[in-house]
mmCIF file of N, CA, C and O in Angstrom:
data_model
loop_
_atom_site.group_PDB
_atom_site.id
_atom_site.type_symbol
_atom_site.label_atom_id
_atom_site.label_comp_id
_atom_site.label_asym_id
_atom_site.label_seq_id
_atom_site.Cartn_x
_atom_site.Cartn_y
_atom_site.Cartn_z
ATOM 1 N N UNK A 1 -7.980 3.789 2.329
ATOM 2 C CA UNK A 1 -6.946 3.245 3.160
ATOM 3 C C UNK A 1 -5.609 3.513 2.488
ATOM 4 O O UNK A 1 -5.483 2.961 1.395
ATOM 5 N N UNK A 2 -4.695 4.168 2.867
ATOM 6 C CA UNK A 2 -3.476 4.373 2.529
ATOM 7 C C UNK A 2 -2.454 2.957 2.660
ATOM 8 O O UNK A 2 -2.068 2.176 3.530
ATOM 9 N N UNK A 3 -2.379 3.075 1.929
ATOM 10 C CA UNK A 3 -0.930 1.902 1.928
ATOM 11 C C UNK A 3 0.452 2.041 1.634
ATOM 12 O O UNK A 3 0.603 2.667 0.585
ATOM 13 N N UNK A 4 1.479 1.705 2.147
ATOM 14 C CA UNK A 4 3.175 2.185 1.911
ATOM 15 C C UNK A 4 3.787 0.937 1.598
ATOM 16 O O UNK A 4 3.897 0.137 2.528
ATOM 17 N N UNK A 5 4.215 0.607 0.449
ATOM 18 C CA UNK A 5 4.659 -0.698 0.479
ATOM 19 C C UNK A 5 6.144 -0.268 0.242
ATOM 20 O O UNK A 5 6.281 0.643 -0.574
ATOM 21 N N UNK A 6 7.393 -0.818 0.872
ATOM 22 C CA UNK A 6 8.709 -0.858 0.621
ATOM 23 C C UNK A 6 9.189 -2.144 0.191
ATOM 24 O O UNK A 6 8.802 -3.233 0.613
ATOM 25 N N UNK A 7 10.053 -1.929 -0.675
ATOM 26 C CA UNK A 7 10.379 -2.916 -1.876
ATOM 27 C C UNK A 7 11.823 -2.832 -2.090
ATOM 28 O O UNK A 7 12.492 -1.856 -2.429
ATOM 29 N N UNK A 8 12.262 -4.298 -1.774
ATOM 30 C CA UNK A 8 13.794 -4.812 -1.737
ATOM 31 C C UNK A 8 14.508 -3.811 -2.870
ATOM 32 O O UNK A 8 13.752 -3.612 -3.820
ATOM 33 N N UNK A 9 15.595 -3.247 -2.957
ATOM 34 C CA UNK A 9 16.314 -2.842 -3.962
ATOM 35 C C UNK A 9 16.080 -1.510 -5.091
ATOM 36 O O UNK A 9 16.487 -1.075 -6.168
ATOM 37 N N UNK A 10 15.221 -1.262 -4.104
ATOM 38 C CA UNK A 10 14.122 -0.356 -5.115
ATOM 39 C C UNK A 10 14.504 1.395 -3.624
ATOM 40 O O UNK A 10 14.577 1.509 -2.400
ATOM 41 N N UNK A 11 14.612 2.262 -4.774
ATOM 42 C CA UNK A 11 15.213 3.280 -3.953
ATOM 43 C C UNK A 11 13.802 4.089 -3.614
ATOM 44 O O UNK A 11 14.057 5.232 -3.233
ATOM 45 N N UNK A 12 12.568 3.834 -3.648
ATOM 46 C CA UNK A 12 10.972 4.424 -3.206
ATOM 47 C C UNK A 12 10.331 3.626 -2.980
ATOM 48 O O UNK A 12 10.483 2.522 -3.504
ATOM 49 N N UNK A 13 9.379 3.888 -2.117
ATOM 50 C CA UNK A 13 8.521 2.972 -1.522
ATOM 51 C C UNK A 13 7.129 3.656 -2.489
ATOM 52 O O UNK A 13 6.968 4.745 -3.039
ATOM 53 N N UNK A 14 6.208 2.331 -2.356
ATOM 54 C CA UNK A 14 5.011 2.391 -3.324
ATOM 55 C C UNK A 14 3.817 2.754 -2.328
ATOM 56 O O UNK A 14 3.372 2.019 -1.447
ATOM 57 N N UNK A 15 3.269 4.425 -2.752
ATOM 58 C CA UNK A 15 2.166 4.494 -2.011
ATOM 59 C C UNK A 15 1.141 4.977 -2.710
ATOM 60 O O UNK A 15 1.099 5.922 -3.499
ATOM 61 N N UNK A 16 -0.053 3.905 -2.180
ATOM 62 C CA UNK A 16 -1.441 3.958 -2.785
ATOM 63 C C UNK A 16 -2.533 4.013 -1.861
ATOM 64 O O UNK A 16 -2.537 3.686 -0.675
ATOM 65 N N UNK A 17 -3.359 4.421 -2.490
ATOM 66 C CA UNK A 17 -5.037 4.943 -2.063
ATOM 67 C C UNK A 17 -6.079 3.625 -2.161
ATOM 68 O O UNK A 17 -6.990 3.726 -2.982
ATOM 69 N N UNK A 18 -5.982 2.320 -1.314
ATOM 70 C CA UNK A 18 -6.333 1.236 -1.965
ATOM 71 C C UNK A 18 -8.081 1.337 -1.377
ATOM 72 O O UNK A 18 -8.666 2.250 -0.794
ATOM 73 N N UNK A 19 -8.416 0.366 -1.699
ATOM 74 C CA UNK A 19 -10.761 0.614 -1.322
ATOM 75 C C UNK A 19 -10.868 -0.768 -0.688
ATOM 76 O O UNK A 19 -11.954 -1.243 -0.355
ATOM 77 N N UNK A 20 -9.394 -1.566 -0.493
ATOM 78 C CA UNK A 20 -9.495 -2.451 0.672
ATOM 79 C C UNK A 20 -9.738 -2.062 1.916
ATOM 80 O O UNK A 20 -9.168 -1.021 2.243
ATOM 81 N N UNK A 21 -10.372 -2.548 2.669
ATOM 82 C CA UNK A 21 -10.039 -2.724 4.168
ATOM 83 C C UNK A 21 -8.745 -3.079 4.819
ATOM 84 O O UNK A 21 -8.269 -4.180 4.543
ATOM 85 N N UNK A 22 -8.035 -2.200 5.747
ATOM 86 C CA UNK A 22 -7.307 -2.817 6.548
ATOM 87 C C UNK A 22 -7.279 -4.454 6.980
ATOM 88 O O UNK A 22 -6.194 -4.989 7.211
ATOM 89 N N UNK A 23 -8.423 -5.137 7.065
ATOM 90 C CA UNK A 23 -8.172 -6.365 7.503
ATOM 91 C C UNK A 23 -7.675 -7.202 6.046
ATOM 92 O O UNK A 23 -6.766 -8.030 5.997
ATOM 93 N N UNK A 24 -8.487 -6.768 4.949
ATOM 94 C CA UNK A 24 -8.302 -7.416 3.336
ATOM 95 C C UNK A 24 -6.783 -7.612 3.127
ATOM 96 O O UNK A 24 -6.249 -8.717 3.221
ATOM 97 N N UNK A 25 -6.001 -6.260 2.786
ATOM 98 C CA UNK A 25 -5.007 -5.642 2.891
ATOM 99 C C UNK A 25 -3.945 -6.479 4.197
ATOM 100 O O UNK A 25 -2.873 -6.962 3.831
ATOM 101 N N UNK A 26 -4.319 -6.563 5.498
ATOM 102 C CA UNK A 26 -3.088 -7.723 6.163
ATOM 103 C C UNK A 26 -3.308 -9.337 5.798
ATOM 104 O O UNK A 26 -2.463 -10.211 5.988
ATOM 105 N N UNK A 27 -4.887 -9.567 5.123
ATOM 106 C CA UNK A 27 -4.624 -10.728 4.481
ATOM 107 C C UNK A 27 -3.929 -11.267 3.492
ATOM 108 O O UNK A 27 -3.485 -12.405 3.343
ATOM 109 N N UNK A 28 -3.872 -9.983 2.602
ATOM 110 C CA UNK A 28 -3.252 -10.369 1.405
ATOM 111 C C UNK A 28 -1.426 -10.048 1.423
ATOM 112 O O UNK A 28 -0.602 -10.421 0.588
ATOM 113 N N UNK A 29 -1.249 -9.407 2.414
ATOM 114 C CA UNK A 29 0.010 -9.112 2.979
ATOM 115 C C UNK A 29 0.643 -10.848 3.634
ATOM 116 O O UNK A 29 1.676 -11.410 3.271
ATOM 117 N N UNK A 30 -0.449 -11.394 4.737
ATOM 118 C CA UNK A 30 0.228 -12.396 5.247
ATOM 119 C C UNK A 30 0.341 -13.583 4.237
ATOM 120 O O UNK A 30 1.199 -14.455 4.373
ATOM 121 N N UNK A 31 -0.607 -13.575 3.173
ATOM 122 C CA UNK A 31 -1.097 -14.947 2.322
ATOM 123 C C UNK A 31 0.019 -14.558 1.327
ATOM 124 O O UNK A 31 0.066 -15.524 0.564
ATOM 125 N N UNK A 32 1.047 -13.554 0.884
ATOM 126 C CA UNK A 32 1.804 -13.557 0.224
ATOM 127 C C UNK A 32 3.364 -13.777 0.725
ATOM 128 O O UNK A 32 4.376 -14.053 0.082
ATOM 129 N N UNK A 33 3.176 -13.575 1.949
ATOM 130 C CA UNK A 33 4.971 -13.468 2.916
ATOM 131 C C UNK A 33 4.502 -15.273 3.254
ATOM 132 O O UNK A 33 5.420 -16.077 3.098
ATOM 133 N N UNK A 34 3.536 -15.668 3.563
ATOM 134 C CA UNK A 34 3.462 -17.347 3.874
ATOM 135 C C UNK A 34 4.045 -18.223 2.521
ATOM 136 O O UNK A 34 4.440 -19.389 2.534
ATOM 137 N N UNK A 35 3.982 -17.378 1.456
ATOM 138 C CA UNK A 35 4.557 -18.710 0.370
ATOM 139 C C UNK A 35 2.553 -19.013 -0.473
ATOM 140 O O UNK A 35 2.396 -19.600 -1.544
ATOM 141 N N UNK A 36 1.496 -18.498 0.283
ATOM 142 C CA UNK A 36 0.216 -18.910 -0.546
ATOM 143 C C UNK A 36 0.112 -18.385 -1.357
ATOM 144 O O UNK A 36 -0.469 -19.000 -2.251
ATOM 145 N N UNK A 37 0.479 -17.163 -1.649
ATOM 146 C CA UNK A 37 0.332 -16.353 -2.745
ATOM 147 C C UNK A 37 1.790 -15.839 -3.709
ATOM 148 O O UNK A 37 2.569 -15.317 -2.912
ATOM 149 N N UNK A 38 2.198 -15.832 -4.700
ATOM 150 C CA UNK A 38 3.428 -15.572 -5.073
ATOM 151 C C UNK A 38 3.951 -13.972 -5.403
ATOM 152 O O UNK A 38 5.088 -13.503 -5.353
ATOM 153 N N UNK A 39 2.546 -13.285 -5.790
ATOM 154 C CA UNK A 39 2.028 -11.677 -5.422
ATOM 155 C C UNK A 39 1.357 -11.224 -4.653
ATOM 156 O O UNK A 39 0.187 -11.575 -4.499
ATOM 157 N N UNK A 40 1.878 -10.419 -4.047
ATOM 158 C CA UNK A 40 0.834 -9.218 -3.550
ATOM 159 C C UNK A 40 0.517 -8.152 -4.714
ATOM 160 O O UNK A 40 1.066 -7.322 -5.439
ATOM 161 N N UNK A 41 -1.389 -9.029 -4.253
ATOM 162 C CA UNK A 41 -2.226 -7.990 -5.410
ATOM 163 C C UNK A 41 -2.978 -6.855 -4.504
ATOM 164 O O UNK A 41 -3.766 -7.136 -3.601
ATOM 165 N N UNK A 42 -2.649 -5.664 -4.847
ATOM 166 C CA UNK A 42 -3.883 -4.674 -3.804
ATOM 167 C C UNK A 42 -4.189 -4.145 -5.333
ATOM 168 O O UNK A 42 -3.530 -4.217 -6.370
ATOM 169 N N UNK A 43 -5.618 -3.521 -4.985
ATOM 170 C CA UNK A 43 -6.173 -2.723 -5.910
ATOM 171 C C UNK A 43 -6.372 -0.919 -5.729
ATOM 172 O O UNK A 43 -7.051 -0.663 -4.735
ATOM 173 N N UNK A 44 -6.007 0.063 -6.336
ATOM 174 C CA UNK A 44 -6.303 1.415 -5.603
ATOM 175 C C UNK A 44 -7.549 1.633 -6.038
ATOM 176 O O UNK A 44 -8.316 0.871 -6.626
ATOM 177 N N UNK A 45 -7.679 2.725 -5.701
ATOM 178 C CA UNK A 45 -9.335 3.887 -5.281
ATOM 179 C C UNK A 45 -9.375 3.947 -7.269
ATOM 180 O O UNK A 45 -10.509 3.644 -7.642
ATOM 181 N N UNK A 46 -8.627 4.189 -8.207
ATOM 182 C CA UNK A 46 -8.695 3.987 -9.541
ATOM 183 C C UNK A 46 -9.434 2.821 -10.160
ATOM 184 O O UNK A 46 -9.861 2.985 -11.303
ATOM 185 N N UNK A 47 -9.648 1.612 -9.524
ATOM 186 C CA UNK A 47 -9.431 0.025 -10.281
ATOM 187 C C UNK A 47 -8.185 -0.534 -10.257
ATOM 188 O O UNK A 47 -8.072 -1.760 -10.234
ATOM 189 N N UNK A 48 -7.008 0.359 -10.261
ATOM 190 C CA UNK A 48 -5.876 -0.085 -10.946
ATOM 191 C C UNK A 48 -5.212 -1.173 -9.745
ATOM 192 O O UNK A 48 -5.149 -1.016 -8.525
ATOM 193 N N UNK A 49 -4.801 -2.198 -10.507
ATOM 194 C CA UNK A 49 -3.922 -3.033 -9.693
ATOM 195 C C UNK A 49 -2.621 -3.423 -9.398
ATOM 196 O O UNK A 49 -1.993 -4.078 -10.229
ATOM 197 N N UNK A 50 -2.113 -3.103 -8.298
ATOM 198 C CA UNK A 50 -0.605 -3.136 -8.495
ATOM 199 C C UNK A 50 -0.561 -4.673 -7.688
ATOM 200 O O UNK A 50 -1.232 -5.241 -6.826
ATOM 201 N N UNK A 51 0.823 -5.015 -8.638
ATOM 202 C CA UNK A 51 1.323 -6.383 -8.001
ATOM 203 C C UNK A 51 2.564 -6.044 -7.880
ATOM 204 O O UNK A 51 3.122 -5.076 -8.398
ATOM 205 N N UNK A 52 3.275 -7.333 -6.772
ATOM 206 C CA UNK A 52 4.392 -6.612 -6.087
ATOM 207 C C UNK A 52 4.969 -8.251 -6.089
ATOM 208 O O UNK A 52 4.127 -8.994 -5.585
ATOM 209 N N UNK A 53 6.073 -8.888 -6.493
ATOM 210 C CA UNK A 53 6.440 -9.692 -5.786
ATOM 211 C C UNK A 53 6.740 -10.509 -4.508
ATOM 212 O O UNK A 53 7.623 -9.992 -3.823
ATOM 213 N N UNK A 54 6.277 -11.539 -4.071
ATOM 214 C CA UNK A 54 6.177 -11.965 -2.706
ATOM 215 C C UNK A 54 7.710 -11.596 -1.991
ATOM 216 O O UNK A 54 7.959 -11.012 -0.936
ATOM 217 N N UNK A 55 8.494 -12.109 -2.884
ATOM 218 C CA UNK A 55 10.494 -12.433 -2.170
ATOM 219 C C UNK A 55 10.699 -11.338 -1.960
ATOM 220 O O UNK A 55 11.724 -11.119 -1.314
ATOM 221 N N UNK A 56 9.729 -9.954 -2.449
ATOM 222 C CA UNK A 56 10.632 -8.862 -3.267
ATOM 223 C C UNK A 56 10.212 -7.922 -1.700
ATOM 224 O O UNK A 56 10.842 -6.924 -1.349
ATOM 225 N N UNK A 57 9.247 -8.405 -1.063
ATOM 226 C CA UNK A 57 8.832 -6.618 0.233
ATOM 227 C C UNK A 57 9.737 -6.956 1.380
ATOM 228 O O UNK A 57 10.195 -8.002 1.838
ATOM 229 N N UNK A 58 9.836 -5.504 1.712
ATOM 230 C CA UNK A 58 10.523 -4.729 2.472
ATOM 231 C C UNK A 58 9.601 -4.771 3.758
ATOM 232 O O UNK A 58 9.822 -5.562 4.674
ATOM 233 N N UNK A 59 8.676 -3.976 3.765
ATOM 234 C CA UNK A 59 7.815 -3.560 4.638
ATOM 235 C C UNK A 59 6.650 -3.596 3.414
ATOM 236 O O UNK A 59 6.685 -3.710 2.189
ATOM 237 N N UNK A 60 5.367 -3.397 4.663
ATOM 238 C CA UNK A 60 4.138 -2.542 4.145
ATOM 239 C C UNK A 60 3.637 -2.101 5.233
ATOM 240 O O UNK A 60 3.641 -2.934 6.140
ATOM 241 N N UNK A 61 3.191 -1.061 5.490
ATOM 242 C CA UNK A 61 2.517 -0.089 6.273
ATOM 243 C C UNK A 61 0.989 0.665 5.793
ATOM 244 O O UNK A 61 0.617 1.366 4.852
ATOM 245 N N UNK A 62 0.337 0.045 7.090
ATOM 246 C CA UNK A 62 -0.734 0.218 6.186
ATOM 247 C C UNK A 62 -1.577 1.487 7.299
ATOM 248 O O UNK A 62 -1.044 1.680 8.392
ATOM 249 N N UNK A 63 -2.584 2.113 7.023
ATOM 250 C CA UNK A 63 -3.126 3.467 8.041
ATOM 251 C C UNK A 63 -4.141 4.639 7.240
ATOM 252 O O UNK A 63 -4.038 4.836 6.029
ATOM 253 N N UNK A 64 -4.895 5.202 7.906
ATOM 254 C CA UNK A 64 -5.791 5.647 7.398
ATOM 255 C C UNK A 64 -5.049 6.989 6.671
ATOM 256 O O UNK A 64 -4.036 7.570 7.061
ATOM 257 N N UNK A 65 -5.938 7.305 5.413
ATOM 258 C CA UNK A 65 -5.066 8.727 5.055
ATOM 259 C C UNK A 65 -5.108 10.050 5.342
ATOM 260 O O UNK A 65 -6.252 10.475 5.502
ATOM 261 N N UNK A 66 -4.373 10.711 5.440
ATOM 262 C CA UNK A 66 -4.216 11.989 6.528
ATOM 263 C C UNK A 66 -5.010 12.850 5.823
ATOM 264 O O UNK A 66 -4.847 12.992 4.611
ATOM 265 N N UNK A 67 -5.823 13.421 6.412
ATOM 266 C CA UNK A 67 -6.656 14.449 6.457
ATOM 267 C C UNK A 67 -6.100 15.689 5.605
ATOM 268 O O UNK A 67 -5.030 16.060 6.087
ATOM 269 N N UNK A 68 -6.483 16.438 4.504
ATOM 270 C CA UNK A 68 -6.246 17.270 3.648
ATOM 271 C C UNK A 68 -6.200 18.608 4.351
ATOM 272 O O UNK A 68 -7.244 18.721 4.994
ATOM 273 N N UNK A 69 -5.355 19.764 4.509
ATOM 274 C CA UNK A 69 -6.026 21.110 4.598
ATOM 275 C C UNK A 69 -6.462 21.695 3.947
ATOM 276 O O UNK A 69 -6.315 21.334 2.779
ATOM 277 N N UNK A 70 -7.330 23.041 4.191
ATOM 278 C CA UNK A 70 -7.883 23.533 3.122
ATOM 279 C C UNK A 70 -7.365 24.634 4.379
ATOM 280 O O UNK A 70 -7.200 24.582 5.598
ATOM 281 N N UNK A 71 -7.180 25.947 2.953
ATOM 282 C CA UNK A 71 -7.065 27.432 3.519
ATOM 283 C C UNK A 71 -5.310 27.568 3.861
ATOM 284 O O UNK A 71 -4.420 26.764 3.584
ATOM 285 N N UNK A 72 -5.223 28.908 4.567
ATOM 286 C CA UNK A 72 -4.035 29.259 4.397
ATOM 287 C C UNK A 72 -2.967 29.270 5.856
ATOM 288 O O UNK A 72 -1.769 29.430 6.086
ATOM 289 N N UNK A 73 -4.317 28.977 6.687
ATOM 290 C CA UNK A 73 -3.925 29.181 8.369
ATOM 291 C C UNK A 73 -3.311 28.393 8.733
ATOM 292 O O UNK A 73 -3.431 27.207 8.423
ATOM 293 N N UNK A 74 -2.240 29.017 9.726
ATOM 294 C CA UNK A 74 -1.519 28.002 9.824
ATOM 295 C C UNK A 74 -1.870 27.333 11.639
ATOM 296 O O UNK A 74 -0.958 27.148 12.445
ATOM 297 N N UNK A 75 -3.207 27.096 11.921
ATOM 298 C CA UNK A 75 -3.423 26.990 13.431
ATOM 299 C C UNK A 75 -3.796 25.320 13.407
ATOM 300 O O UNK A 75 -4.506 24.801 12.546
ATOM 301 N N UNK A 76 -3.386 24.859 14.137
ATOM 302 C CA UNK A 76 -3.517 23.071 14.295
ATOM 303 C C UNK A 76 -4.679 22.676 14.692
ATOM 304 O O UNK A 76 -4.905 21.475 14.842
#
């Protein structure tokens, strides 16, 4: 699951390869913008865990990840 998180003051947005579910991922999105959580914790496809301050997001956008090409053609 791809994730885009945008972050107050911060000139890039944070994108990761997380092994949440979309539904996990808007939980932990809403349980952190409600005041229940004080981070947003997602985990990526690594283990690795990024935390993000609750006050601190912009956006997050969340969507499946785009399909890789392989080869040189350029036909859609």
């Amino acid at each position: 699951m791809e994730v885009k998180i945008g972050v107050q003051h911060a000139p890039r947005e944070i994108s990761i390869e997380s092994v949440q579910s979309a539904a996990e991922v808007e939980k932990a999105v809403a349980d952190a913008l409600s005041g229940a959580a004080k981070l947003l914790s997602l985990e990526d496809e690594h283990g690795r865990k990024v935390l993000i301050p609750a006050d601190r997001l912009a956006y997050v956008e969340i969507g499946e990840p785009a399909a890789r090409r392989v080869g040189f053609g350029a036909a859609l």
